[in-house]
Coordinates of C-alpha atoms and ligand atoms in Angstrom, one line a residue:
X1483 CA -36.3 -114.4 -32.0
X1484 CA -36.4 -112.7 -35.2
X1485 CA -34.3 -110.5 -36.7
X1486 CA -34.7 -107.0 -37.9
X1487 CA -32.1 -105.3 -40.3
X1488 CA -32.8 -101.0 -40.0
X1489 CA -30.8 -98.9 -42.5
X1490 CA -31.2 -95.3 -42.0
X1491 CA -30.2 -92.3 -43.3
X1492 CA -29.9 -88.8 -42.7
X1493 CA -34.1 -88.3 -42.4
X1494 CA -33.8 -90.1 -39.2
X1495 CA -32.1 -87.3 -37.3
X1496 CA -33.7 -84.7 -39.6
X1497 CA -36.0 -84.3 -36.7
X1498 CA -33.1 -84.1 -34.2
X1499 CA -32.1 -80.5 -36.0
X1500 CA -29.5 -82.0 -37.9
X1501 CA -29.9 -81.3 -41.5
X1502 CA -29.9 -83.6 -44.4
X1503 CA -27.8 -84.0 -47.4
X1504 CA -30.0 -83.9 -50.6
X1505 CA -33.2 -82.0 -49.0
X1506 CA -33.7 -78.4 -50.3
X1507 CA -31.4 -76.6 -47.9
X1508 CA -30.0 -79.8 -47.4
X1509 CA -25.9 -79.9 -46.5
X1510 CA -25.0 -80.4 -50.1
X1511 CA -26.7 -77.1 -51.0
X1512 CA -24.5 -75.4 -48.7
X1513 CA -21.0 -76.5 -49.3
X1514 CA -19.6 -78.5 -52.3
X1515 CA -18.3 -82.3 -51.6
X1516 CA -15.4 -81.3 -53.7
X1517 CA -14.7 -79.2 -50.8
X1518 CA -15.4 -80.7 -47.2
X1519 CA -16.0 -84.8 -48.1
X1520 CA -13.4 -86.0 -50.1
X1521 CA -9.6 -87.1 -49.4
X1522 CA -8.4 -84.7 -52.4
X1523 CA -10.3 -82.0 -50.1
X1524 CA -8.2 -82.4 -46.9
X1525 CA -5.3 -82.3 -49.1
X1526 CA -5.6 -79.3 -50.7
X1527 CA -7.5 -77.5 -47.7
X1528 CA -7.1 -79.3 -44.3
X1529 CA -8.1 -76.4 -42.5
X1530 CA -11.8 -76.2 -44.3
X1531 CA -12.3 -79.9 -44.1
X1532 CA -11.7 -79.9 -40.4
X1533 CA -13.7 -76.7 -39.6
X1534 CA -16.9 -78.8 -41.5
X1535 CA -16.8 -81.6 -39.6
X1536 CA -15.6 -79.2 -35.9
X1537 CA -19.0 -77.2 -36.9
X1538 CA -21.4 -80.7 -37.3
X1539 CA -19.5 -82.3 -34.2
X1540 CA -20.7 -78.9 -32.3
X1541 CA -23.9 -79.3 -33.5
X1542 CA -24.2 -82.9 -32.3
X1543 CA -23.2 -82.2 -29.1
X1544 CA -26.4 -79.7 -28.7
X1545 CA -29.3 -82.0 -30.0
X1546 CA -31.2 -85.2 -28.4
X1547 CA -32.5 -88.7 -30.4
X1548 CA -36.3 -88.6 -31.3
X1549 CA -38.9 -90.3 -31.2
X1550 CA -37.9 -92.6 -34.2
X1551 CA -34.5 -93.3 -32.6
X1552 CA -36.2 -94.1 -29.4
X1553 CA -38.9 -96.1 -31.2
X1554 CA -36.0 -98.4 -32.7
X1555 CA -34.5 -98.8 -29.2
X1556 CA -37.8 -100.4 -27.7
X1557 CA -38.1 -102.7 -30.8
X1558 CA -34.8 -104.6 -29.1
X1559 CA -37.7 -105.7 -26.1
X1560 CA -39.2 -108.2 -28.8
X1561 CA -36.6 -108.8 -31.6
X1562 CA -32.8 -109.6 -33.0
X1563 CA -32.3 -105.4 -34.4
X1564 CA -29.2 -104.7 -36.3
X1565 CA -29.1 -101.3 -37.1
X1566 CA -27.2 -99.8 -39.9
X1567 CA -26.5 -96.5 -40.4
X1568 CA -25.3 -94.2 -43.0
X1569 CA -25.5 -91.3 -40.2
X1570 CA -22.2 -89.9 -38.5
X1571 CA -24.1 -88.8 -35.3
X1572 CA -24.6 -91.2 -32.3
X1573 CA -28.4 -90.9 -31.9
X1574 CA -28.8 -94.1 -32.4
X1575 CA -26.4 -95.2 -29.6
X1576 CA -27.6 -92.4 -27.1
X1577 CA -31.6 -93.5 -27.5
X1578 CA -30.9 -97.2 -26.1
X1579 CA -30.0 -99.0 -29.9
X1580 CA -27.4 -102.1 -28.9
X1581 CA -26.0 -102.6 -32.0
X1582 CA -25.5 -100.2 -34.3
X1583 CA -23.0 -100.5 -37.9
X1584 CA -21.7 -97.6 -39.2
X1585 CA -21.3 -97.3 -42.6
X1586 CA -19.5 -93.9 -43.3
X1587 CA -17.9 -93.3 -40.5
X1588 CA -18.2 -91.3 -36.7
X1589 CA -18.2 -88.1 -35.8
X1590 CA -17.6 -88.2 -32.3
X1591 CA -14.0 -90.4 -33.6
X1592 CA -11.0 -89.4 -35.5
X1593 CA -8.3 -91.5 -36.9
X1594 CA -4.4 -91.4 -37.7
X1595 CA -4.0 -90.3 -41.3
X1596 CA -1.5 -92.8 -41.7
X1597 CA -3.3 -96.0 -40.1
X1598 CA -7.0 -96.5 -40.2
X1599 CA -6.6 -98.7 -37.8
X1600 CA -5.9 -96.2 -35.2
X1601 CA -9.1 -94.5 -34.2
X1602 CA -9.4 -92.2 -30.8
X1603 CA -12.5 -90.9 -29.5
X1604 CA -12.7 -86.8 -29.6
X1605 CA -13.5 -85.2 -26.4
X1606 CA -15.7 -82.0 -27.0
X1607 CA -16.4 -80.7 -30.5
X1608 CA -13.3 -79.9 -31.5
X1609 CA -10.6 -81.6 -33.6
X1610 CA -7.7 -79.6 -34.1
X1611 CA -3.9 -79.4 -35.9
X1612 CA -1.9 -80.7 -33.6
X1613 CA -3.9 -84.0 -32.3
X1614 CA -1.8 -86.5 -33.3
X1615 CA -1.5 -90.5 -33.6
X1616 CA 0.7 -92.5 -31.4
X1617 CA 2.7 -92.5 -34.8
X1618 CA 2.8 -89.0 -34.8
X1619 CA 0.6 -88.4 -37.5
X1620 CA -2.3 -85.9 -37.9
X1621 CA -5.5 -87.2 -36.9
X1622 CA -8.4 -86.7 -39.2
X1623 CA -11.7 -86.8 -38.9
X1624 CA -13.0 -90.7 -39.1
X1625 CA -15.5 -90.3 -41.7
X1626 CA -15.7 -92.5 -44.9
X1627 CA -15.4 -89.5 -47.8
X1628 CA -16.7 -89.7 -51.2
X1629 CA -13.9 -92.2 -53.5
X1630 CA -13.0 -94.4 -50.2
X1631 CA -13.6 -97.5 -49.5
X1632 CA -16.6 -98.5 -47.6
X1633 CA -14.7 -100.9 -45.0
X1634 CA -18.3 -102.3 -43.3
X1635 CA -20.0 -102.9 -46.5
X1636 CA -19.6 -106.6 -46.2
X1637 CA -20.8 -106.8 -42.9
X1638 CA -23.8 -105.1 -43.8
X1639 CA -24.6 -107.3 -46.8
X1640 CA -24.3 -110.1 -44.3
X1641 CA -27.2 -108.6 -42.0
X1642 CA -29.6 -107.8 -44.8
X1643 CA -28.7 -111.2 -46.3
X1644 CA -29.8 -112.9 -43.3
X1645 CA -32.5 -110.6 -42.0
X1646 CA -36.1 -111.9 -41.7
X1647 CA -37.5 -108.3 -42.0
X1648 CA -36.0 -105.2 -43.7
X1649 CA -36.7 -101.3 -42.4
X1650 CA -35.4 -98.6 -44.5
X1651 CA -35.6 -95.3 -43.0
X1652 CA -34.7 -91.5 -44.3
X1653 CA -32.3 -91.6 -46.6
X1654 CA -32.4 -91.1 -50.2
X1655 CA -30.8 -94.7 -51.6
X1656 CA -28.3 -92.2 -53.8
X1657 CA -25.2 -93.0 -52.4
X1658 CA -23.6 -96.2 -53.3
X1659 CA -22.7 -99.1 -52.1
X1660 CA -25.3 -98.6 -49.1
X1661 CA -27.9 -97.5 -51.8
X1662 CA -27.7 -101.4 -52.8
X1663 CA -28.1 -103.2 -49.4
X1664 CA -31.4 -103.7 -50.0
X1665 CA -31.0 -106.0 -53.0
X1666 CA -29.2 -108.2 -50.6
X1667 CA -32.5 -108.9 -49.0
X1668 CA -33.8 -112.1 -49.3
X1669 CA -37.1 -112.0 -51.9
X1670 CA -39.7 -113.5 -49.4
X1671 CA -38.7 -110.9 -46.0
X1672 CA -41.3 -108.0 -45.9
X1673 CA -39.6 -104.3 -46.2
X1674 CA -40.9 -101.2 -45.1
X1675 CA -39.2 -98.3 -46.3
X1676 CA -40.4 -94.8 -44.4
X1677 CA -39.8 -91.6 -46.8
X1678 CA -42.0 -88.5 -47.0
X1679 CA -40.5 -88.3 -50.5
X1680 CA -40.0 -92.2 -51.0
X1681 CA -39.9 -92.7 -55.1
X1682 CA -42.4 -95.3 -55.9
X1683 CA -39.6 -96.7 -58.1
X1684 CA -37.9 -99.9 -56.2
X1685 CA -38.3 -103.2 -57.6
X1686 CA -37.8 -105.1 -54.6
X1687 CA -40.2 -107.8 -53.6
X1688 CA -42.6 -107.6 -50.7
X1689 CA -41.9 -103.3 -50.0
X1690 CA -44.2 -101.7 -48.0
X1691 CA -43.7 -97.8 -48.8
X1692 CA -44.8 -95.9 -45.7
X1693 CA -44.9 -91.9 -46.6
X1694 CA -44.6 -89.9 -43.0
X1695 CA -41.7 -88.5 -41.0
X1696 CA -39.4 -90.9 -39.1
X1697 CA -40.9 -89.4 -36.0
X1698 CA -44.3 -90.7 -36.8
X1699 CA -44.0 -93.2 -38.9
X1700 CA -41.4 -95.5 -36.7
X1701 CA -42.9 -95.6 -33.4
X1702 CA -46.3 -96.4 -35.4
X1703 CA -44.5 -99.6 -37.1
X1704 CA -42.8 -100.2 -33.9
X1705 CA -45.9 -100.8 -31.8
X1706 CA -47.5 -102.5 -34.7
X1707 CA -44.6 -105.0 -34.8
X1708 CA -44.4 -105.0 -31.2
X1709 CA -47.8 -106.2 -30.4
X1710 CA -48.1 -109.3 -33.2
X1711 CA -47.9 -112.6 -31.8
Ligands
APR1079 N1 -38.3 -88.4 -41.7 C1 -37.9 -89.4 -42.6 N2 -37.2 -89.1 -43.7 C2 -36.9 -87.8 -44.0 C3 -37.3 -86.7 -43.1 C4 -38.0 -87.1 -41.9 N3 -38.4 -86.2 -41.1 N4 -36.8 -85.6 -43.6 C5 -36.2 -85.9 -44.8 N5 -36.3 -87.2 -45.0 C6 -35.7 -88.0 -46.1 C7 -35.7 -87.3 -47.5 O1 -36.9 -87.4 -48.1 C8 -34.6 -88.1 -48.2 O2 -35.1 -89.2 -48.9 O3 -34.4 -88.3 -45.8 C9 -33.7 -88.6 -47.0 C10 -32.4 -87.8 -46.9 O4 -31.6 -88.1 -48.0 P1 -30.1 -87.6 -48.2 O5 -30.0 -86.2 -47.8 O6 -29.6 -88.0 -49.5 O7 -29.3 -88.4 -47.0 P2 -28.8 -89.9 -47.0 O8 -29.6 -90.8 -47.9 O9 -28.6 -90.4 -45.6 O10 -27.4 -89.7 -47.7 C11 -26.5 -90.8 -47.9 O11 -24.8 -89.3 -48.6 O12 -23.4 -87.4 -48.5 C12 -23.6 -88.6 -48.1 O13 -22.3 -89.6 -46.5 C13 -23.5 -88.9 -46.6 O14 -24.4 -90.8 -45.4 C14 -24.7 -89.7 -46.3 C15 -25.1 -90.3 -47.7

């Protein structure tokens, strides 16, 4: 069986209702990362940091996976699929996906500020002072802020590397070290990369550039893939 290496980003659950980053209106327009997405952040203001990510987790809890997310699930019928995600939702786990990386982190988790080992799944949307660690520290939210470490990077450079197809999906390619993964693919694998506003601008070999919504332009690959011999 062959093997598919997905990397999506936040235009993959665009369509779910959850906004994007970088999009007019996008997160980043509305709050500063200097504020809500960096460690410095929940030291100066825990309380804002954790209302951010209470808010989002809310949100999760009240939309579904579309057609994309779906789409991805069926390609599992005829191929190897290793998805990696920069999202922080669980779309990708609640439309079918079996094996899903993520990069920057979990909403629905937290994890002991002083062990990133120790990470608990939240029940509900909300996170609050109080919920500690079986050390007794404060748990945060488990989320990979701007200036941390990456911790599944590697692994992710190890799927790409051995992928025999890459699909890029909805995300932007601003935010490094995921930005990079596709470099990591070998030359001779076909990509598709499926952007409304994809820049014409990547010198990778063999990209296909596919400009529609995830929510059209995934299940359309999908079946194509699905149906060659
Ligand atoms: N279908 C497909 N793509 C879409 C759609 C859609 N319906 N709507 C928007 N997009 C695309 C935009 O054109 C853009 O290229 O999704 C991309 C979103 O880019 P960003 O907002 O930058 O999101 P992403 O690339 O996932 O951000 C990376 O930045 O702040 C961090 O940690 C956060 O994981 C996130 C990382």
């Amino acid at each position: 069986m062959k093997t598919i290496a997905v990397l999506t980003g936040a235009g993959i659950s665009a369509e779910s209702g959850i906004s994007t980053f970088r999009d007019s209106n996008g997160l980043w327009e509305q709050y500063r990362i200097e504020d809500v997405a960096t460690p410095e952040a929940w030291a100066r203001n825990p309380r804002m940091v954790m209302d951010f990510y209470n808010m989002r987790r809310k949100q999760l809890l009240a939309v579904e996976p579309n057609p994309a997310h779906l789409a991805l699930a069926r390609l599992e019928q005829k191929f190897n699929v290793n998805i990696i995600t920069q999202n922080v939702d669980d779309l990708h786990e609640r439309a079918g996906s079996s094996d899903v990386l993520h990069l920057h982190g979990e909403l629905k988790k937290a994890r002991s500020s002083v062990d990133e080992t120790l990470i608990y799944k939240i029940n509900g949307w909300e996170l609050k002072f109080g919920d500690l660690c079986e050390k007794g520290s404060q748990l945060r939210p488990h989320i990979v802020w701007f200036g941390e470490p990456v911790p599944n990077i590697m692994i992710a450079s190890g799927i790409i590397l051995r992928a025999d197809m890459v699909i890029v999906i909805g995300t932007s390619l601003k935010v490094y070290p995921a930005a990079g993964l596709l470099q990591y693919a070998p030359s001779a694998a076909p990509k598709y990369l499926i952007d409304p506003e994809a820049s014409p601008e990547y010198h990778v070999r063999n990209l296909h550039i596919i400009r529609e919504k995830a929510s059209i332009g995934v299940p359309e690959l999908v079946e194509i893939l699905r149906s060659e011999k």
